Amino acid sequence: DKGARELVPVLPMMTEMKVLNLSHNDIGAEGARAFASALAGMAQLKELNLGNNDIGADGAVALAPALQVMTGLQELNLGDNDIGADGAAALAPALQVMTRLQELDLSNNDMGEDGARALAPVLHVMTQLTELDLGNNGIGAEGAEILAPALEKMTQMKELNLGSNWIGADGVRALAHALQEMTQMKVLNLYYNNIRAEGAEILAPALEKMTQMKELNLGNNGIGADGAAALAPAMEEMTQLEELDLSNNDMGDKGAR
């Protein structure tokens, strides 16, 4: 946070700056408070990366008013900051005015179901998003169900990460219609969600429509041989696929066939 305070007087002078990357600096909540005053005068920014800084919920609260003036922001990374549900709720009003935002990273923030509930109304108006990372937030099936109506409107989505959220087959069922609308998808990560064979069967019709897919991660989901069989027809449609992760799925030789 000491380094953050040193930079605060300088940053607002950089009136032509469009991209600011302050990630991996361990600024913490105090650093976030220090930067907030500087960022409030940088409404011209197009890309802001504050990822991996351990700002916590208090840091998110401090940053929120500054972010609210950044209506022209196109890319925002606040991943790996442990903001929790309270931090997500604090950020929601700021995110709501970012009508030009195309890429949003809120991964690894331990937001849970309550965080999903706080973000849902905001995401509902972010129909322009092309990349969304909510990986490793423990939203569960209930969180997936809460987010589903908002995701349904994101028909321009190209990269979506919902990995490590333990959404299960019920979560996939809730998201199925939204995923079917995302026909431009190029990168989809549903790693470590315990979707099992049932979830794979529910997911398959959506995947069939994602003919532009480049990277698909369904690893660590326990889909087994039956899940692999359900996915096979969809895979045939993905002629542009470059990376496929089906690791740790207990498919056996039957699944391979």
Short mmCIF file of C-alpha atoms in Angstrom, two decimals:
data_model
loop_
_atom_site.label_atom_id
_atom_site.label_comp_id
_atom_site.label_asym_id
_atom_site.label_seq_id
_atom_site.Cartn_x
_atom_site.Cartn_y
_atom_site.Cartn_z
CA ASP A 1 0.00 0.00 0.00
CA LYS A 2 2.99 2.32 0.49
CA GLY A 3 3.83 2.08 -3.21
CA ALA A 4 0.22 2.79 -4.05
CA ARG A 5 0.32 6.04 -2.07
CA GLU A 6 3.45 7.12 -3.93
CA LEU A 7 1.68 6.75 -7.28
CA VAL A 8 -1.58 8.47 -6.33
CA PRO A 9 -0.50 12.07 -7.11
CA VAL A 10 1.03 11.07 -10.44
CA LEU A 11 -1.70 9.01 -12.07
CA PRO A 12 -4.33 11.75 -12.59
CA MET A 13 -1.72 13.77 -14.51
CA MET A 14 -1.64 11.07 -17.19
CA THR A 15 -4.67 12.37 -19.04
CA GLU A 16 -4.00 10.37 -22.21
CA MET A 17 -3.69 7.01 -20.45
CA LYS A 18 -6.09 4.38 -21.77
CA VAL A 19 -4.68 1.18 -20.21
CA LEU A 20 -3.67 0.76 -16.56
CA ASN A 21 -2.35 -2.53 -15.18
CA LEU A 22 -1.68 -2.66 -11.45
CA SER A 23 -2.17 -6.40 -11.01
CA HIS A 24 -0.10 -8.67 -8.75
CA ASN A 25 1.04 -5.87 -6.45
CA ASP A 26 -0.48 -6.97 -3.13
CA ILE A 27 -1.88 -3.48 -2.54
CA GLY A 28 -4.56 -4.72 -0.16
CA ALA A 29 -7.55 -2.71 1.03
CA GLU A 30 -5.40 0.27 2.06
CA GLY A 31 -3.80 0.44 -1.37
CA ALA A 32 -7.22 0.26 -2.98
CA ARG A 33 -8.35 3.20 -0.87
CA ALA A 34 -5.28 5.15 -1.93
CA PHE A 35 -5.78 4.40 -5.61
CA ALA A 36 -9.48 5.18 -5.49
CA SER A 37 -8.91 8.93 -5.32
CA ALA A 38 -6.56 8.80 -8.31
CA LEU A 39 -8.83 6.56 -10.37
CA ALA A 40 -11.75 8.91 -9.81
CA GLY A 41 -9.94 11.39 -12.04
CA MET A 42 -9.18 8.89 -14.81
CA ALA A 43 -12.53 8.53 -16.53
CA GLN A 44 -10.73 8.20 -19.89
CA LEU A 45 -9.46 4.68 -19.11
CA LYS A 46 -10.51 1.88 -21.44
CA GLU A 47 -8.79 -1.02 -19.66
CA LEU A 48 -8.16 -1.44 -15.93
CA ASN A 49 -6.49 -4.44 -14.30
CA LEU A 50 -6.41 -4.61 -10.50
CA GLY A 51 -6.36 -8.39 -10.34
CA ASN A 52 -4.54 -10.42 -7.72
CA ASN A 53 -4.17 -7.64 -5.16
CA ASP A 54 -6.02 -9.06 -2.14
CA ILE A 55 -8.14 -5.93 -1.79
CA GLY A 56 -10.98 -7.78 -0.06
CA ALA A 57 -14.49 -6.47 0.44
CA ASP A 58 -13.21 -3.25 2.05
CA GLY A 59 -11.09 -2.52 -1.00
CA ALA A 60 -14.03 -3.13 -3.31
CA VAL A 61 -16.14 -0.72 -1.28
CA ALA A 62 -13.39 1.91 -1.52
CA LEU A 63 -13.01 1.50 -5.27
CA ALA A 64 -16.68 1.48 -6.17
CA PRO A 65 -17.28 5.27 -6.33
CA ALA A 66 -14.17 5.74 -8.50
CA LEU A 67 -15.22 2.97 -10.86
CA GLN A 68 -18.63 4.53 -11.20
CA VAL A 69 -17.18 7.44 -13.24
CA MET A 70 -15.50 5.04 -15.70
CA THR A 71 -18.45 4.72 -18.02
CA GLY A 72 -16.18 4.22 -21.04
CA LEU A 73 -14.31 1.23 -19.59
CA GLN A 74 -14.14 -1.73 -21.97
CA GLU A 75 -12.09 -4.23 -19.92
CA LEU A 76 -12.08 -4.66 -16.14
CA ASN A 77 -10.15 -7.25 -14.14
CA LEU A 78 -10.82 -7.54 -10.42
CA GLY A 79 -10.13 -11.26 -10.20
CA ASP A 80 -8.20 -12.92 -7.36
CA ASN A 81 -9.10 -10.29 -4.80
CA ASP A 82 -11.24 -12.19 -2.28
CA ILE A 83 -13.95 -9.52 -2.38
CA GLY A 84 -16.70 -11.92 -1.32
CA ALA A 85 -20.42 -11.30 -1.60
CA ASP A 86 -20.17 -7.93 0.18
CA GLY A 87 -17.58 -6.73 -2.31
CA ALA A 88 -19.72 -7.87 -5.23
CA ALA A 89 -22.68 -5.96 -3.82
CA ALA A 90 -20.53 -2.83 -3.40
CA LEU A 91 -19.32 -3.01 -7.00
CA ALA A 92 -22.73 -3.62 -8.53
CA PRO A 93 -23.80 0.05 -8.94
CA ALA A 94 -20.49 0.89 -10.63
CA LEU A 95 -20.71 -2.06 -13.00
CA GLN A 96 -24.24 -1.09 -13.95
CA VAL A 97 -23.11 2.18 -15.58
CA MET A 98 -20.31 0.52 -17.58
CA THR A 99 -22.43 0.14 -20.68
CA ARG A 100 -19.39 -0.27 -22.96
CA LEU A 101 -17.74 -3.02 -20.92
CA GLN A 102 -16.86 -6.02 -23.08
CA GLU A 103 -14.59 -8.07 -20.78
CA LEU A 104 -15.17 -8.62 -17.05
CA ASP A 105 -13.07 -10.80 -14.74
CA LEU A 106 -14.37 -11.43 -11.22
CA SER A 107 -12.84 -14.88 -10.81
CA ASN A 108 -11.42 -16.31 -7.58
CA ASN A 109 -13.33 -13.95 -5.34
CA ASP A 110 -15.28 -16.31 -3.08
CA MET A 111 -18.55 -14.53 -3.89
CA GLY A 112 -20.82 -17.53 -3.44
CA GLU A 113 -24.53 -17.62 -4.07
CA ASP A 114 -25.06 -14.22 -2.40
CA GLY A 115 -22.49 -12.64 -4.70
CA ALA A 116 -24.28 -14.12 -7.71
CA ARG A 117 -27.51 -12.62 -6.40
CA ALA A 118 -25.87 -9.19 -6.06
CA LEU A 119 -24.46 -9.32 -9.59
CA ALA A 120 -27.49 -10.74 -11.40
CA PRO A 121 -29.39 -7.44 -11.92
CA VAL A 122 -26.20 -5.79 -13.20
CA LEU A 123 -25.30 -8.58 -15.59
CA HIS A 124 -28.86 -8.46 -16.85
CA VAL A 125 -28.12 -5.13 -18.59
CA MET A 126 -24.60 -6.10 -19.76
CA THR A 127 -25.79 -7.60 -23.02
CA GLN A 128 -22.64 -6.33 -24.78
CA LEU A 129 -20.23 -8.55 -22.82
CA THR A 130 -18.10 -10.87 -24.93
CA GLU A 131 -15.89 -12.27 -22.13
CA LEU A 132 -17.00 -13.09 -18.58
CA ASP A 133 -14.93 -14.88 -15.95
CA LEU A 134 -16.74 -15.95 -12.78
CA GLY A 135 -14.60 -19.01 -12.19
CA ASN A 136 -13.87 -20.37 -8.72
CA ASN A 137 -16.50 -18.44 -6.82
CA GLY A 138 -18.49 -21.27 -5.26
CA ILE A 139 -21.82 -20.05 -6.61
CA GLY A 140 -23.34 -23.55 -6.60
CA ALA A 141 -26.48 -24.65 -8.42
CA GLU A 142 -28.53 -21.91 -6.78
CA GLY A 143 -26.10 -19.24 -7.98
CA ALA A 144 -26.22 -20.64 -11.50
CA GLU A 145 -30.00 -20.48 -11.43
CA ILE A 146 -29.88 -16.86 -10.24
CA LEU A 147 -27.46 -15.85 -13.02
CA ALA A 148 -29.19 -17.76 -15.82
CA PRO A 149 -31.72 -15.06 -16.90
CA ALA A 150 -28.92 -12.49 -17.19
CA LEU A 151 -26.62 -14.80 -19.12
CA GLU A 152 -29.47 -15.61 -21.48
CA LYS A 153 -29.27 -12.06 -22.85
CA MET A 154 -25.52 -12.27 -23.57
CA THR A 155 -25.83 -13.60 -27.09
CA GLN A 156 -22.48 -12.07 -28.13
CA MET A 157 -20.54 -14.08 -25.54
CA LYS A 158 -17.29 -15.54 -26.87
CA GLU A 159 -15.48 -16.58 -23.67
CA LEU A 160 -17.22 -17.79 -20.52
CA ASN A 161 -15.59 -19.26 -17.42
CA LEU A 162 -17.84 -20.80 -14.78
CA GLY A 163 -15.30 -23.42 -13.75
CA SER A 164 -14.83 -24.55 -10.14
CA ASN A 165 -18.25 -23.41 -9.01
CA TRP A 166 -19.71 -26.81 -8.12
CA ILE A 167 -22.94 -26.08 -10.00
CA GLY A 168 -23.76 -29.75 -10.61
CA ALA A 169 -26.33 -31.09 -13.04
CA ASP A 170 -29.00 -28.79 -11.57
CA GLY A 171 -26.84 -25.77 -12.34
CA VAL A 172 -26.30 -26.94 -15.91
CA ARG A 173 -30.05 -27.43 -16.26
CA ALA A 174 -30.62 -23.83 -15.11
CA LEU A 175 -28.01 -22.51 -17.57
CA ALA A 176 -28.95 -24.71 -20.52
CA HIS A 177 -31.17 -22.23 -22.32
CA ALA A 178 -28.71 -19.38 -21.83
CA LEU A 179 -25.88 -21.48 -23.24
CA GLN A 180 -27.97 -22.39 -26.27
CA GLU A 181 -28.21 -18.67 -27.10
CA MET A 182 -24.41 -18.28 -27.06
CA THR A 183 -23.77 -19.57 -30.56
CA GLN A 184 -20.64 -17.39 -31.00
CA MET A 185 -18.83 -19.08 -28.11
CA LYS A 186 -15.14 -19.76 -28.68
CA VAL A 187 -13.92 -20.60 -25.15
CA LEU A 188 -16.07 -22.34 -22.53
CA ASN A 189 -14.78 -23.50 -19.14
CA LEU A 190 -17.03 -25.62 -16.93
CA TYR A 191 -14.15 -27.42 -15.20
CA TYR A 192 -14.68 -29.02 -11.77
CA ASN A 193 -18.43 -28.56 -11.47
CA ASN A 194 -19.55 -32.10 -10.66
CA ILE A 195 -22.03 -32.13 -13.53
CA ARG A 196 -21.87 -35.94 -13.92
CA ALA A 197 -23.44 -37.83 -16.82
CA GLU A 198 -26.78 -36.12 -16.28
CA GLY A 199 -25.24 -32.68 -16.66
CA ALA A 200 -23.34 -33.73 -19.77
CA GLU A 201 -26.59 -34.92 -21.35
CA ILE A 202 -28.28 -31.62 -20.53
CA LEU A 203 -25.30 -29.62 -21.85
CA ALA A 204 -24.95 -31.48 -25.16
CA PRO A 205 -27.69 -29.66 -27.15
CA ALA A 206 -26.15 -26.29 -26.30
CA LEU A 207 -22.68 -27.46 -27.29
CA GLU A 208 -23.99 -28.65 -30.65
CA LYS A 209 -24.81 -25.03 -31.52
CA MET A 210 -21.35 -23.75 -30.58
CA THR A 211 -19.76 -24.56 -33.92
CA GLN A 212 -17.10 -21.82 -33.54
CA MET A 213 -15.67 -23.33 -30.34
CA LYS A 214 -11.88 -23.22 -30.03
CA GLU A 215 -11.36 -24.31 -26.40
CA LEU A 216 -13.63 -26.47 -24.24
CA ASN A 217 -12.85 -27.53 -20.68
CA LEU A 218 -15.11 -30.08 -19.03
CA GLY A 219 -12.42 -31.70 -16.91
CA ASN A 220 -13.03 -33.07 -13.39
CA ASN A 221 -16.78 -33.46 -13.78
CA GLY A 222 -17.30 -37.19 -13.31
CA ILE A 223 -19.26 -37.51 -16.55
CA GLY A 224 -18.29 -41.16 -17.03
CA ALA A 225 -18.86 -43.22 -20.16
CA ASP A 226 -22.52 -42.24 -20.46
CA GLY A 227 -21.66 -38.55 -20.33
CA ALA A 228 -18.96 -39.02 -22.95
CA ALA A 229 -21.46 -40.76 -25.21
CA ALA A 230 -23.93 -37.89 -24.78
CA LEU A 231 -21.27 -35.32 -25.71
CA ALA A 232 -19.92 -37.14 -28.75
CA PRO A 233 -22.46 -35.81 -31.32
CA ALA A 234 -21.83 -32.25 -30.17
CA MET A 235 -18.09 -32.72 -30.56
CA GLU A 236 -18.63 -33.69 -34.17
CA GLU A 237 -20.03 -30.21 -34.84
CA MET A 238 -16.99 -28.47 -33.34
CA THR A 239 -14.77 -28.60 -36.39
CA GLN A 240 -12.72 -25.58 -35.24
CA LEU A 241 -11.89 -27.01 -31.81
CA GLU A 242 -8.21 -26.62 -30.90
CA GLU A 243 -8.16 -27.52 -27.18
CA LEU A 244 -10.34 -30.07 -25.38
CA ASP A 245 -10.01 -31.02 -21.71
CA LEU A 246 -11.97 -34.05 -20.57
CA SER A 247 -9.45 -35.12 -17.94
CA ASN A 248 -10.41 -36.86 -14.69
CA ASN A 249 -13.88 -37.87 -15.83
CA ASP A 250 -13.82 -41.61 -15.14
CA MET A 251 -14.82 -42.40 -18.73
CA GLY A 252 -12.99 -45.71 -19.00
CA ASP A 253 -12.46 -47.53 -22.28
CA LYS A 254 -16.18 -47.46 -22.99
CA GLY A 255 -16.17 -43.66 -22.93
CA ALA A 256 -13.17 -43.59 -25.24
CA ARG A 257 -15.06 -45.67 -27.78
#
